[in-house]
Short mmCIF file of C-alpha atoms in Angstrom, two decimals:
data_model
loop_
_atom_site.label_atom_id
_atom_site.label_comp_id
_atom_site.label_asym_id
_atom_site.label_seq_id
_atom_site.Cartn_x
_atom_site.Cartn_y
_atom_site.Cartn_z
CA MET R 229 -3.82 5.08 40.38
CA GLY R 230 -0.65 7.04 41.07
CA TYR R 231 2.67 7.28 39.26
CA VAL R 232 6.24 7.16 40.55
CA PHE R 233 6.80 10.50 38.80
CA ASP R 234 4.53 12.94 36.99
CA PRO R 235 3.55 11.73 33.50
CA ALA R 236 4.49 13.87 30.52
CA PRO R 237 1.91 16.39 29.31
CA GLN R 238 -0.44 15.22 26.58
CA ALA R 239 0.94 16.11 23.15
CA SER R 240 -1.58 18.16 21.19
CA ALA R 241 -2.10 20.36 18.17
CA PRO R 242 -4.23 23.50 17.80
CA VAL R 243 -7.51 23.26 15.89
CA ALA R 244 -8.45 26.23 13.73
CA GLY R 245 -11.48 28.05 15.12
CA GLU R 246 -11.53 26.04 18.34
CA ILE R 247 -10.39 26.78 21.88
CA MET R 248 -9.92 23.07 22.55
CA ARG R 249 -6.92 21.28 21.09
CA LEU R 250 -6.56 17.95 19.31
CA PRO R 251 -4.81 15.35 21.51
CA VAL R 252 -2.13 13.64 19.43
CA ARG R 253 -1.73 9.91 19.98
CA ARG R 254 0.72 8.71 17.32
CA ILE R 255 2.40 10.15 14.22
CA PHE R 256 2.68 7.88 11.19
CA CYS R 257 4.70 8.92 8.13
CA VAL R 258 4.56 7.63 4.55
CA GLY R 259 7.90 7.14 2.83
CA ARG R 260 8.51 8.27 -0.75
CA ASN R 261 4.93 9.10 -1.73
CA TYR R 262 5.62 11.42 -4.68
CA ALA R 263 7.07 9.99 -7.90
CA GLU R 264 9.72 12.68 -8.46
CA HIS R 265 10.89 12.44 -4.85
CA ALA R 266 11.04 8.63 -5.12
CA ARG R 267 13.20 9.01 -8.22
CA GLU R 268 15.48 11.61 -6.61
CA MET R 269 16.02 9.12 -3.76
CA GLY R 270 16.83 6.36 -6.28
CA HIS R 271 13.60 4.33 -6.23
CA ASP R 272 10.75 3.32 -8.54
CA ASP R 273 7.59 5.38 -8.83
CA ARG R 274 5.00 3.01 -7.36
CA GLU R 275 6.58 0.72 -4.84
CA PRO R 276 4.22 -0.59 -2.15
CA PRO R 277 3.77 2.08 0.57
CA PHE R 278 5.88 1.81 3.69
CA PHE R 279 5.64 3.65 6.97
CA PHE R 280 7.72 4.94 9.85
CA THR R 281 6.77 6.86 12.98
CA LYS R 282 7.63 9.91 15.02
CA PRO R 283 6.85 10.26 18.73
CA ALA R 284 3.91 12.50 19.55
CA ASP R 285 6.11 14.71 21.73
CA ALA R 286 8.25 15.56 18.68
CA LEU R 287 5.50 18.02 17.66
CA VAL R 288 6.49 21.62 16.91
CA GLU R 289 3.89 24.30 16.20
CA ASP R 290 3.79 27.03 13.57
CA GLY R 291 6.15 29.95 14.10
CA THR R 292 8.53 28.08 16.41
CA THR R 293 12.30 28.59 16.37
CA ILE R 294 14.14 25.37 17.19
CA PRO R 295 17.82 24.65 17.85
CA TYR R 296 19.79 22.86 15.18
CA PRO R 297 19.53 19.15 16.14
CA SER R 298 22.52 17.39 17.62
CA GLY R 299 24.14 14.43 15.86
CA THR R 300 23.71 15.70 12.31
CA GLU R 301 25.46 17.89 9.78
CA ASN R 302 22.70 17.58 7.17
CA LEU R 303 19.26 18.56 8.51
CA HIS R 304 16.62 18.41 5.74
CA TYR R 305 13.14 19.90 5.29
CA GLU R 306 10.24 17.89 3.81
CA ALA R 307 6.93 19.64 3.11
CA GLU R 308 3.95 17.34 3.73
CA LEU R 309 0.17 17.26 3.98
CA VAL R 310 -0.88 16.04 7.44
CA VAL R 311 -4.07 14.02 7.97
CA ALA R 312 -5.70 13.98 11.42
CA ILE R 313 -7.75 10.91 12.23
CA GLY R 314 -11.01 11.58 14.06
CA THR R 315 -12.62 8.14 14.04
CA GLY R 316 -10.65 5.00 14.78
CA GLY R 317 -10.82 1.67 13.00
CA ARG R 318 -9.00 -1.29 11.55
CA ASP R 319 -9.10 -2.76 8.03
CA ILE R 320 -10.77 0.39 6.72
CA SER R 321 -11.79 0.25 3.06
CA GLU R 322 -10.71 2.92 0.59
CA VAL R 323 -14.38 3.74 0.03
CA ASP R 324 -14.90 4.51 3.72
CA ALA R 325 -11.45 5.95 4.49
CA LEU R 326 -12.27 9.66 4.27
CA GLU R 327 -15.07 9.24 6.81
CA HIS R 328 -12.32 8.68 9.40
CA VAL R 329 -10.54 12.00 8.69
CA TYR R 330 -11.08 14.84 11.16
CA GLY R 331 -8.99 17.42 9.33
CA TYR R 332 -5.81 18.47 7.57
CA ALA R 333 -2.73 20.55 8.30
CA CYS R 334 0.59 21.58 6.79
CA GLY R 335 3.59 19.65 8.03
CA ASN R 336 7.37 19.59 7.80
CA ASP R 337 9.06 16.22 8.36
CA LEU R 338 12.50 17.31 9.58
CA THR R 339 15.12 14.67 8.83
CA ARG R 340 18.73 14.00 9.82
CA ARG R 341 19.59 13.00 6.26
CA ASP R 342 23.13 11.87 6.98
CA LEU R 343 21.92 9.53 9.70
CA GLN R 344 19.17 8.22 7.44
CA THR R 345 21.64 7.54 4.63
CA ALA R 346 23.98 5.69 6.97
CA ALA R 347 21.08 3.65 8.38
CA LYS R 348 19.90 2.69 4.90
CA LYS R 349 23.37 1.48 3.91
CA ALA R 350 23.66 -0.59 7.08
CA GLY R 351 20.09 -1.95 6.88
CA ARG R 352 19.27 -0.35 10.21
CA PRO R 353 16.12 1.46 11.47
CA TRP R 354 15.56 5.15 10.73
CA ASP R 355 14.40 6.10 14.24
CA MET R 356 17.20 8.52 15.08
CA ALA R 357 17.02 10.03 11.58
CA LYS R 358 13.29 10.72 11.70
CA GLY R 359 12.00 10.52 15.27
CA PHE R 360 14.24 12.96 17.11
CA ASP R 361 13.13 15.85 19.33
CA ARG R 362 11.20 18.64 17.55
CA SER R 363 11.22 16.74 14.24
CA ALA R 364 7.46 16.94 13.50
CA VAL R 365 6.45 20.48 12.55
CA VAL R 366 2.65 20.60 12.27
CA GLY R 367 0.35 23.56 11.76
CA PRO R 368 -3.19 24.04 13.08
CA ILE R 369 -5.63 21.28 12.15
CA HIS R 370 -8.40 22.50 9.85
CA LYS R 371 -11.59 20.46 10.13
CA VAL R 372 -13.03 18.68 7.11
CA ALA R 373 -16.35 20.27 8.02
CA ASP R 374 -14.77 23.66 7.27
CA ILE R 375 -12.46 23.01 4.31
CA GLY R 376 -13.56 19.70 2.77
CA HIS R 377 -11.04 17.08 1.66
CA LEU R 378 -7.72 18.03 0.10
CA ASP R 379 -6.68 15.84 -2.83
CA GLN R 380 -5.24 18.33 -5.30
CA GLY R 381 -3.57 21.72 -5.31
CA LEU R 382 -0.21 23.28 -4.62
CA ILE R 383 2.23 21.94 -2.05
CA GLN R 384 5.34 24.10 -1.76
CA LEU R 385 8.25 24.87 0.54
CA THR R 386 10.39 27.98 0.55
CA ARG R 387 13.68 28.39 2.36
CA ASN R 388 14.41 32.01 3.20
CA GLY R 389 11.87 33.03 0.57
CA GLU R 390 13.30 30.86 -2.24
CA VAL R 391 11.11 28.07 -3.62
CA LYS R 392 12.77 24.70 -3.02
CA GLN R 393 9.87 22.26 -3.32
CA ARG R 394 6.84 22.66 -5.56
CA GLY R 395 4.32 19.95 -6.44
CA ASP R 396 0.66 19.05 -6.43
CA LEU R 397 -1.24 16.92 -3.91
CA ALA R 398 -2.67 15.05 -6.90
CA ASP R 399 0.86 13.75 -7.59
CA MET R 400 0.82 11.47 -4.54
CA ILE R 401 1.63 7.91 -5.57
CA TRP R 402 -0.72 6.64 -2.85
CA SER R 403 -3.79 8.80 -2.18
CA VAL R 404 -5.02 9.58 1.32
CA PRO R 405 -7.78 6.91 1.13
CA GLU R 406 -5.25 4.33 -0.09
CA VAL R 407 -2.81 5.24 2.69
CA ILE R 408 -5.52 4.96 5.36
CA ALA R 409 -6.74 1.64 3.98
CA CYS R 410 -3.22 0.19 3.79
CA LEU R 411 -2.04 1.42 7.18
CA SER R 412 -5.25 0.34 8.92
CA GLY R 413 -4.47 -3.19 7.83
CA LEU R 414 -1.29 -3.00 9.91
CA ILE R 415 -2.46 -1.08 12.98
CA GLU R 416 -5.75 0.03 14.50
CA PHE R 417 -6.32 3.74 14.14
CA ALA R 418 -7.58 5.79 17.08
CA PRO R 419 -8.75 9.41 17.30
CA GLY R 420 -5.75 11.73 17.47
CA ASP R 421 -3.49 9.73 15.18
CA LEU R 422 -1.73 11.86 12.56
CA ILE R 423 -0.43 10.81 9.15
CA MET R 424 2.32 12.76 7.41
CA THR R 425 1.65 11.79 3.80
CA GLY R 426 5.04 12.22 2.10
CA THR R 427 6.97 14.98 0.39
CA PRO R 428 7.49 16.11 -3.21
CA ALA R 429 10.89 16.38 -4.87
CA GLY R 430 13.37 19.07 -3.91
CA VAL R 431 14.31 18.12 -0.36
CA GLY R 432 17.40 19.91 0.91
CA ALA R 433 19.37 21.22 3.83
CA LEU R 434 18.51 23.72 6.53
CA SER R 435 21.21 25.70 8.34
CA PRO R 436 21.18 27.87 11.45
CA GLY R 437 19.41 31.14 10.65
CA ASP R 438 17.15 29.58 7.98
CA THR R 439 13.36 29.76 7.89
CA ALA R 440 11.29 27.15 6.04
CA VAL R 441 7.69 27.89 5.05
CA VAL R 442 5.28 25.18 3.86
CA SER R 443 2.32 26.24 1.70
CA ILE R 444 -0.59 23.97 0.74
CA SER R 445 -3.68 25.11 -1.16
CA GLY R 446 -6.60 25.49 1.22
CA LEU R 447 -4.45 25.79 4.36
CA PRO R 448 -2.51 28.63 6.01
CA ASP R 449 1.26 28.60 5.71
CA LEU R 450 3.43 26.78 8.25
CA SER R 451 6.74 28.32 9.31
CA VAL R 452 9.67 27.01 11.33
CA SER R 453 13.05 28.64 11.90
CA ILE R 454 16.40 27.19 12.88
CA ALA R 455 18.09 29.10 15.66
CA ASP R 456 21.09 31.15 14.59
CA GLU R 457 24.17 29.95 16.41
#
């Protein structure tokens, strides 16, 4: 079968210790999954989980410098644990959920906060606030076989060396097994799906010239810089 024009390259992420890369199929994101962040955004601690998506080709790797996105005057960082799915499935139970995880990575869910706020007020989708080009910063995937499962420990973000977010993975409102079980009741997972699991309190703005570094216990740091105008 041919195509009328060349298809886009397969989006992928590096895998620690491997030459081969992980092909990325879809990126799912969990909204407001830490209690303090939910409160800072004006919501209750344990609302039912909800999800949004980013396109796979929004991926940005560690150490990249990206241009300040168009259409916003309030670009925000959000430090997140990323889960890479290795085995697909639907209606996965919490008990079996971790068997579907291939590995973990640091992530930064870049957000056009002003566009998100306007969309919320108007009852409109968040797509242009969350799913824009280069909005999914994801570090190398570290296999469960090498590091085990991550369910507690530091999650932190610094901006230009200053701590802006600091929490614990154990503070997630909805754990990784709960997220997988819930989301798999809505869609069928396939290998290469990623889940960005939510961010702790302390989200804030990035400006040209800034560097944001995400740190999660058990994983190497993830860095992204905003090009200086």
